[in-house]
């Protein structure tokens, strides 16, 4: 069995991905940032992010890992080749504290549902991450 570590970060910006590369010298990783589709304004102090996820694994299994491009900046997924049926590891950071949290939460759930439907016949599926939500 392979060992992968999935984590979320509430403030991972694209420019900060190099930090993950530095601390994972003997590991492989894949990450999504809150600003992957935008350029942040570095003329002001960097605001707190509202998403970003990453998955880290030992370099020895690099050849068994492929990024899956599904999901927005709150979802990171990888294909792990092992045995007859590969694993689809979905790491998610659910929104819980914003003025649009309800809409964002439902949208993120819909993205996860789409991924499960897409990979259910070909992969073992593992969903992990921060599933916090708010009834408020």
Short mmCIF file of N, CA and C in Angstrom, two decimals:
data_model
loop_
_atom_site.label_atom_id
_atom_site.label_comp_id
_atom_site.label_asym_id
_atom_site.label_seq_id
_atom_site.Cartn_x
_atom_site.Cartn_y
_atom_site.Cartn_z
N UNK A 1 0.85 -1.19 0.00
CA UNK A 1 0.00 0.00 0.00
C UNK A 1 0.88 1.23 0.00
N UNK A 2 0.48 2.25 -0.71
CA UNK A 2 1.22 3.49 -0.81
C UNK A 2 0.79 4.46 0.28
N UNK A 3 1.70 5.35 0.66
CA UNK A 3 1.38 6.35 1.67
C UNK A 3 1.34 7.72 1.02
N UNK A 4 0.21 8.36 1.10
CA UNK A 4 0.05 9.73 0.62
C UNK A 4 -0.51 10.55 1.77
N UNK A 5 -0.16 11.82 1.81
CA UNK A 5 -0.66 12.72 2.83
C UNK A 5 -1.46 13.81 2.13
N UNK A 6 -2.69 13.96 2.51
CA UNK A 6 -3.53 14.99 1.93
C UNK A 6 -3.76 16.06 2.99
N UNK A 7 -3.57 17.32 2.61
CA UNK A 7 -3.84 18.38 3.58
C UNK A 7 -4.46 19.57 2.90
N UNK A 8 -5.10 20.38 3.70
CA UNK A 8 -5.68 21.62 3.21
C UNK A 8 -4.93 22.77 3.86
N UNK A 9 -5.00 23.89 3.22
CA UNK A 9 -4.36 25.08 3.76
C UNK A 9 -5.31 26.23 3.49
N UNK A 10 -5.64 26.98 4.48
CA UNK A 10 -6.62 28.04 4.30
C UNK A 10 -6.04 29.29 3.66
N UNK A 11 -4.78 29.27 3.30
CA UNK A 11 -4.22 30.47 2.70
C UNK A 11 -3.09 30.17 1.74
N UNK A 12 -3.17 29.11 0.96
CA UNK A 12 -2.12 28.76 0.02
C UNK A 12 -2.30 29.55 -1.27
N UNK A 13 -1.35 30.44 -1.52
CA UNK A 13 -1.34 31.20 -2.76
C UNK A 13 -0.36 30.56 -3.74
N UNK A 14 -0.57 30.80 -5.02
CA UNK A 14 0.27 30.24 -6.06
C UNK A 14 1.74 30.51 -5.81
N UNK A 15 2.07 31.73 -5.41
CA UNK A 15 3.46 32.10 -5.17
C UNK A 15 4.08 31.32 -4.02
N UNK A 16 3.24 30.73 -3.16
CA UNK A 16 3.74 29.99 -2.01
C UNK A 16 3.95 28.50 -2.27
N UNK A 17 3.59 28.03 -3.46
CA UNK A 17 3.77 26.62 -3.78
C UNK A 17 5.23 26.21 -3.70
N UNK A 18 6.13 27.15 -3.95
CA UNK A 18 7.57 26.82 -3.88
C UNK A 18 7.96 26.40 -2.47
N UNK A 19 7.23 26.86 -1.47
CA UNK A 19 7.51 26.46 -0.08
C UNK A 19 7.25 24.97 0.07
N UNK A 20 6.16 24.49 -0.51
CA UNK A 20 5.88 23.05 -0.46
C UNK A 20 7.00 22.29 -1.15
N UNK A 21 7.47 22.78 -2.29
CA UNK A 21 8.56 22.12 -3.00
C UNK A 21 9.81 22.04 -2.12
N UNK A 22 10.08 23.09 -1.38
CA UNK A 22 11.27 23.12 -0.52
C UNK A 22 11.16 22.14 0.65
N UNK A 23 9.99 22.02 1.25
CA UNK A 23 9.85 21.13 2.40
C UNK A 23 9.59 19.69 2.01
N UNK A 24 9.34 19.44 0.74
CA UNK A 24 9.07 18.08 0.27
C UNK A 24 10.19 17.60 -0.65
N UNK A 25 11.42 17.91 -0.29
CA UNK A 25 12.57 17.58 -1.13
C UNK A 25 12.61 16.10 -1.51
N UNK A 26 12.24 15.21 -0.60
CA UNK A 26 12.25 13.77 -0.86
C UNK A 26 10.86 13.22 -1.17
N UNK A 27 9.97 14.10 -1.55
CA UNK A 27 8.59 13.69 -1.82
C UNK A 27 8.11 14.31 -3.13
N UNK A 28 7.04 13.75 -3.65
CA UNK A 28 6.34 14.36 -4.76
C UNK A 28 5.12 15.05 -4.20
N UNK A 29 4.59 16.01 -4.93
CA UNK A 29 3.40 16.70 -4.45
C UNK A 29 2.64 17.29 -5.62
N UNK A 30 1.40 17.60 -5.35
CA UNK A 30 0.55 18.34 -6.29
C UNK A 30 -0.30 19.28 -5.44
N UNK A 31 -0.50 20.49 -5.90
CA UNK A 31 -1.23 21.46 -5.08
C UNK A 31 -2.07 22.38 -5.95
N UNK A 32 -3.15 22.86 -5.39
CA UNK A 32 -3.97 23.90 -6.00
C UNK A 32 -4.03 25.06 -5.04
N UNK A 33 -4.00 26.27 -5.60
CA UNK A 33 -4.02 27.49 -4.79
C UNK A 33 -5.31 28.25 -5.02
N UNK A 34 -5.61 29.14 -4.10
CA UNK A 34 -6.82 29.94 -4.22
C UNK A 34 -6.76 30.88 -5.42
N UNK A 35 -5.55 31.21 -5.87
CA UNK A 35 -5.41 32.18 -6.96
C UNK A 35 -4.82 31.55 -8.23
N UNK A 36 -5.04 30.27 -8.45
CA UNK A 36 -4.50 29.63 -9.64
C UNK A 36 -5.01 30.28 -10.93
N UNK A 37 -6.19 30.85 -10.89
CA UNK A 37 -6.76 31.46 -12.09
C UNK A 37 -6.66 32.97 -12.10
N UNK A 38 -6.12 33.56 -11.05
CA UNK A 38 -6.02 35.01 -10.95
C UNK A 38 -4.60 35.40 -10.55
N UNK A 39 -4.25 36.64 -10.76
CA UNK A 39 -2.99 37.17 -10.27
C UNK A 39 -3.28 37.99 -9.03
N UNK A 40 -2.70 37.59 -7.88
CA UNK A 40 -2.96 38.38 -6.67
C UNK A 40 -2.26 39.74 -6.75
N UNK A 41 -2.77 40.69 -6.02
CA UNK A 41 -2.19 42.02 -5.97
C UNK A 41 -1.14 42.05 -4.86
N UNK A 42 0.15 42.03 -5.24
CA UNK A 42 1.21 42.00 -4.26
C UNK A 42 1.61 43.40 -3.81
N UNK A 43 0.91 44.43 -4.28
CA UNK A 43 1.20 45.79 -3.83
C UNK A 43 0.61 46.08 -2.46
N UNK A 44 -0.28 45.23 -2.02
CA UNK A 44 -0.86 45.37 -0.68
C UNK A 44 -0.46 44.13 0.11
N UNK A 45 -0.64 44.17 1.42
CA UNK A 45 -0.29 42.99 2.19
C UNK A 45 -1.19 41.83 1.77
N UNK A 46 -0.61 40.64 1.72
CA UNK A 46 -1.33 39.48 1.21
C UNK A 46 -2.48 39.14 2.14
N UNK A 47 -3.67 39.05 1.59
CA UNK A 47 -4.84 38.71 2.39
C UNK A 47 -4.85 37.22 2.70
N UNK A 48 -5.65 36.85 3.67
CA UNK A 48 -5.78 35.45 4.03
C UNK A 48 -6.53 34.76 2.90
N UNK A 49 -6.05 33.61 2.51
CA UNK A 49 -6.69 32.84 1.45
C UNK A 49 -7.97 32.19 1.92
N UNK A 50 -8.66 31.54 1.02
CA UNK A 50 -9.93 30.90 1.37
C UNK A 50 -10.03 29.54 0.71
N UNK A 51 -8.93 28.89 0.52
CA UNK A 51 -8.92 27.57 -0.08
C UNK A 51 -7.49 27.16 -0.36
N UNK A 52 -7.35 26.12 -1.10
CA UNK A 52 -6.04 25.59 -1.43
C UNK A 52 -5.86 24.24 -0.78
N UNK A 53 -5.46 23.25 -1.57
CA UNK A 53 -5.26 21.90 -1.08
C UNK A 53 -4.02 21.30 -1.73
N UNK A 54 -3.45 20.32 -1.08
CA UNK A 54 -2.27 19.65 -1.63
C UNK A 54 -2.26 18.20 -1.19
N UNK A 55 -1.56 17.38 -1.96
CA UNK A 55 -1.34 15.98 -1.63
C UNK A 55 0.16 15.74 -1.78
N UNK A 56 0.76 15.09 -0.80
CA UNK A 56 2.19 14.82 -0.79
C UNK A 56 2.40 13.30 -0.69
N UNK A 57 3.39 12.78 -1.43
CA UNK A 57 3.71 11.36 -1.38
C UNK A 57 5.21 11.15 -1.48
N UNK A 58 5.67 9.95 -1.12
CA UNK A 58 7.09 9.62 -1.21
C UNK A 58 7.49 9.55 -2.68
N UNK A 59 8.69 10.06 -2.99
CA UNK A 59 9.18 10.10 -4.37
C UNK A 59 9.25 8.71 -5.01
N UNK A 60 9.44 7.69 -4.19
CA UNK A 60 9.56 6.33 -4.74
C UNK A 60 8.33 5.90 -5.53
N UNK A 61 7.19 6.53 -5.29
CA UNK A 61 5.98 6.13 -6.01
C UNK A 61 5.56 7.15 -7.07
N UNK A 62 6.46 8.07 -7.41
CA UNK A 62 6.13 9.09 -8.42
C UNK A 62 5.53 8.50 -9.69
N UNK A 63 6.09 7.38 -10.15
CA UNK A 63 5.61 6.78 -11.40
C UNK A 63 4.20 6.21 -11.27
N UNK A 64 3.71 6.06 -10.05
CA UNK A 64 2.37 5.52 -9.83
C UNK A 64 1.32 6.61 -9.62
N UNK A 65 1.73 7.87 -9.66
CA UNK A 65 0.82 8.99 -9.38
C UNK A 65 0.60 9.82 -10.63
N UNK A 66 -0.66 10.16 -10.88
CA UNK A 66 -1.00 11.10 -11.94
C UNK A 66 -2.02 12.09 -11.40
N UNK A 67 -1.84 13.36 -11.75
CA UNK A 67 -2.81 14.37 -11.33
C UNK A 67 -4.10 14.19 -12.11
N UNK A 68 -5.21 14.32 -11.41
CA UNK A 68 -6.52 14.38 -12.05
C UNK A 68 -6.94 15.85 -12.02
N UNK A 69 -7.31 16.38 -13.16
CA UNK A 69 -7.53 17.82 -13.27
C UNK A 69 -8.94 18.26 -12.87
N UNK A 70 -9.73 17.34 -12.36
CA UNK A 70 -11.11 17.65 -11.98
C UNK A 70 -11.16 18.56 -10.75
N UNK A 71 -12.26 19.28 -10.63
CA UNK A 71 -12.51 20.08 -9.44
C UNK A 71 -11.86 21.45 -9.47
N UNK A 72 -12.39 22.34 -8.65
CA UNK A 72 -11.90 23.71 -8.55
C UNK A 72 -10.73 23.81 -7.58
N UNK A 73 -10.48 25.04 -7.09
CA UNK A 73 -9.30 25.25 -6.24
C UNK A 73 -9.48 24.71 -4.82
N UNK A 74 -10.61 24.14 -4.50
CA UNK A 74 -10.83 23.52 -3.20
C UNK A 74 -10.71 22.00 -3.27
N UNK A 75 -10.45 21.47 -4.45
CA UNK A 75 -10.36 20.02 -4.64
C UNK A 75 -9.07 19.68 -5.39
N UNK A 76 -8.31 18.75 -4.83
CA UNK A 76 -7.13 18.23 -5.50
C UNK A 76 -7.30 16.72 -5.56
N UNK A 77 -7.09 16.13 -6.72
CA UNK A 77 -7.27 14.69 -6.85
C UNK A 77 -6.09 14.08 -7.61
N UNK A 78 -5.79 12.82 -7.23
CA UNK A 78 -4.75 12.08 -7.93
C UNK A 78 -5.23 10.67 -8.22
N UNK A 79 -4.65 10.09 -9.26
CA UNK A 79 -4.82 8.69 -9.63
C UNK A 79 -3.60 7.97 -9.06
N UNK A 80 -3.81 6.93 -8.28
CA UNK A 80 -2.72 6.13 -7.74
C UNK A 80 -2.83 4.74 -8.36
N UNK A 81 -1.86 4.38 -9.19
CA UNK A 81 -1.88 3.08 -9.84
C UNK A 81 -1.40 2.02 -8.85
N UNK A 82 -2.25 1.04 -8.62
CA UNK A 82 -1.90 -0.06 -7.74
C UNK A 82 -2.84 -1.22 -8.03
N UNK A 83 -2.28 -2.38 -8.24
CA UNK A 83 -3.09 -3.56 -8.48
C UNK A 83 -3.99 -3.43 -9.71
N UNK A 84 -5.09 -4.16 -9.66
CA UNK A 84 -6.02 -4.18 -10.79
C UNK A 84 -6.90 -2.94 -10.88
N UNK A 85 -7.20 -2.33 -9.73
CA UNK A 85 -8.07 -1.17 -9.72
C UNK A 85 -7.35 -0.01 -9.05
N UNK A 86 -7.05 1.05 -9.80
CA UNK A 86 -6.35 2.19 -9.22
C UNK A 86 -7.23 2.93 -8.21
N UNK A 87 -6.58 3.79 -7.45
CA UNK A 87 -7.26 4.61 -6.45
C UNK A 87 -7.42 6.03 -6.98
N UNK A 88 -8.57 6.61 -6.76
CA UNK A 88 -8.80 8.03 -7.00
C UNK A 88 -8.88 8.67 -5.62
N UNK A 89 -7.83 9.43 -5.26
CA UNK A 89 -7.79 10.11 -3.97
C UNK A 89 -8.23 11.55 -4.19
N UNK A 90 -9.31 11.93 -3.54
CA UNK A 90 -9.88 13.27 -3.67
C UNK A 90 -9.70 13.98 -2.34
N UNK A 91 -8.91 15.04 -2.33
CA UNK A 91 -8.70 15.85 -1.13
C UNK A 91 -9.49 17.14 -1.31
N UNK A 92 -10.28 17.48 -0.31
CA UNK A 92 -11.18 18.63 -0.45
C UNK A 92 -11.11 19.52 0.79
N UNK A 93 -11.23 20.80 0.57
CA UNK A 93 -11.35 21.78 1.65
C UNK A 93 -12.69 22.49 1.45
N UNK A 94 -13.68 22.08 2.23
CA UNK A 94 -15.03 22.61 2.07
C UNK A 94 -15.12 24.03 2.64
N UNK A 95 -15.86 24.91 1.96
CA UNK A 95 -16.04 26.27 2.47
C UNK A 95 -16.97 26.26 3.68
N UNK A 96 -16.67 27.13 4.65
CA UNK A 96 -17.54 27.16 5.82
C UNK A 96 -17.72 28.55 6.41
N UNK A 97 -16.89 29.49 6.03
CA UNK A 97 -16.94 30.78 6.70
C UNK A 97 -16.80 31.92 5.70
N UNK A 98 -17.81 32.11 4.90
CA UNK A 98 -17.82 33.24 3.98
C UNK A 98 -19.28 33.63 3.76
N UNK A 99 -19.48 34.79 3.16
CA UNK A 99 -20.86 35.23 2.96
C UNK A 99 -21.61 34.35 1.96
N UNK A 100 -20.89 33.63 1.11
CA UNK A 100 -21.50 32.74 0.12
C UNK A 100 -21.24 31.27 0.45
N UNK A 101 -20.98 30.95 1.73
CA UNK A 101 -20.58 29.60 2.11
C UNK A 101 -21.58 28.54 1.68
N UNK A 102 -22.88 28.83 1.80
CA UNK A 102 -23.90 27.84 1.45
C UNK A 102 -23.82 27.50 -0.04
N UNK A 103 -23.72 28.51 -0.88
CA UNK A 103 -23.62 28.30 -2.32
C UNK A 103 -22.32 27.59 -2.67
N UNK A 104 -21.21 28.04 -2.07
CA UNK A 104 -19.90 27.43 -2.33
C UNK A 104 -19.86 25.98 -1.85
N UNK A 105 -20.47 25.70 -0.70
CA UNK A 105 -20.50 24.35 -0.17
C UNK A 105 -21.24 23.42 -1.12
N UNK A 106 -22.43 23.85 -1.56
CA UNK A 106 -23.22 23.04 -2.49
C UNK A 106 -22.48 22.84 -3.81
N UNK A 107 -21.80 23.87 -4.30
CA UNK A 107 -21.03 23.76 -5.54
C UNK A 107 -19.89 22.76 -5.38
N UNK A 108 -19.19 22.82 -4.26
CA UNK A 108 -18.08 21.90 -4.02
C UNK A 108 -18.59 20.47 -3.90
N UNK A 109 -19.72 20.27 -3.21
CA UNK A 109 -20.33 18.93 -3.13
C UNK A 109 -20.70 18.41 -4.51
N UNK A 110 -21.22 19.29 -5.36
CA UNK A 110 -21.58 18.88 -6.73
C UNK A 110 -20.34 18.46 -7.52
N UNK A 111 -19.23 19.17 -7.32
CA UNK A 111 -17.99 18.80 -8.00
C UNK A 111 -17.50 17.43 -7.54
N UNK A 112 -17.58 17.18 -6.23
CA UNK A 112 -17.17 15.87 -5.70
C UNK A 112 -18.07 14.78 -6.26
N UNK A 113 -19.37 15.04 -6.30
CA UNK A 113 -20.33 14.07 -6.84
C UNK A 113 -20.01 13.75 -8.30
N UNK A 114 -19.69 14.77 -9.09
CA UNK A 114 -19.32 14.55 -10.49
C UNK A 114 -18.08 13.67 -10.61
N UNK A 115 -17.11 13.91 -9.74
CA UNK A 115 -15.89 13.11 -9.78
C UNK A 115 -16.16 11.66 -9.38
N UNK A 116 -16.98 11.46 -8.37
CA UNK A 116 -17.32 10.10 -7.95
C UNK A 116 -18.02 9.37 -9.09
N UNK A 117 -18.97 10.03 -9.73
CA UNK A 117 -19.67 9.43 -10.88
C UNK A 117 -18.69 9.09 -12.01
N UNK A 118 -17.76 9.98 -12.26
CA UNK A 118 -16.80 9.80 -13.35
C UNK A 118 -15.87 8.61 -13.11
N UNK A 119 -15.42 8.42 -11.87
CA UNK A 119 -14.39 7.42 -11.57
C UNK A 119 -14.89 6.16 -10.86
N UNK A 120 -16.16 6.09 -10.51
CA UNK A 120 -16.65 4.98 -9.68
C UNK A 120 -16.49 3.60 -10.33
N UNK A 121 -16.56 3.53 -11.64
CA UNK A 121 -16.45 2.23 -12.31
C UNK A 121 -15.02 1.80 -12.57
N UNK A 122 -14.09 2.74 -12.49
CA UNK A 122 -12.70 2.43 -12.85
C UNK A 122 -11.72 2.54 -11.69
N UNK A 123 -12.13 3.14 -10.57
CA UNK A 123 -11.23 3.39 -9.45
C UNK A 123 -11.89 3.06 -8.12
N UNK A 124 -11.06 2.72 -7.15
CA UNK A 124 -11.48 2.77 -5.76
C UNK A 124 -11.41 4.26 -5.40
N UNK A 125 -12.40 4.78 -4.72
CA UNK A 125 -12.45 6.22 -4.45
C UNK A 125 -12.29 6.48 -2.96
N UNK A 126 -11.37 7.41 -2.64
CA UNK A 126 -11.18 7.86 -1.26
C UNK A 126 -11.37 9.38 -1.27
N UNK A 127 -12.30 9.85 -0.44
CA UNK A 127 -12.51 11.29 -0.27
C UNK A 127 -12.05 11.65 1.12
N UNK A 128 -11.17 12.65 1.21
CA UNK A 128 -10.64 13.07 2.50
C UNK A 128 -10.51 14.58 2.53
N UNK A 129 -10.16 15.12 3.66
CA UNK A 129 -9.94 16.55 3.77
C UNK A 129 -10.76 17.17 4.87
N UNK A 130 -11.02 18.44 4.72
CA UNK A 130 -11.75 19.22 5.72
C UNK A 130 -13.18 19.38 5.24
N UNK A 131 -14.09 18.68 5.90
CA UNK A 131 -15.50 18.68 5.50
C UNK A 131 -16.35 19.61 6.37
N UNK A 132 -15.70 20.52 7.09
CA UNK A 132 -16.45 21.44 7.96
C UNK A 132 -17.53 22.16 7.20
N UNK A 133 -18.59 22.41 7.87
CA UNK A 133 -19.68 23.18 7.30
C UNK A 133 -20.33 24.00 8.40
N UNK A 134 -21.20 24.89 8.02
CA UNK A 134 -21.87 25.73 8.99
C UNK A 134 -23.36 25.75 8.68
N UNK A 135 -24.17 25.64 9.70
CA UNK A 135 -25.61 25.74 9.51
C UNK A 135 -26.07 27.20 9.53
N UNK A 136 -25.14 28.10 9.79
CA UNK A 136 -25.47 29.52 9.92
C UNK A 136 -25.55 30.21 8.67
#
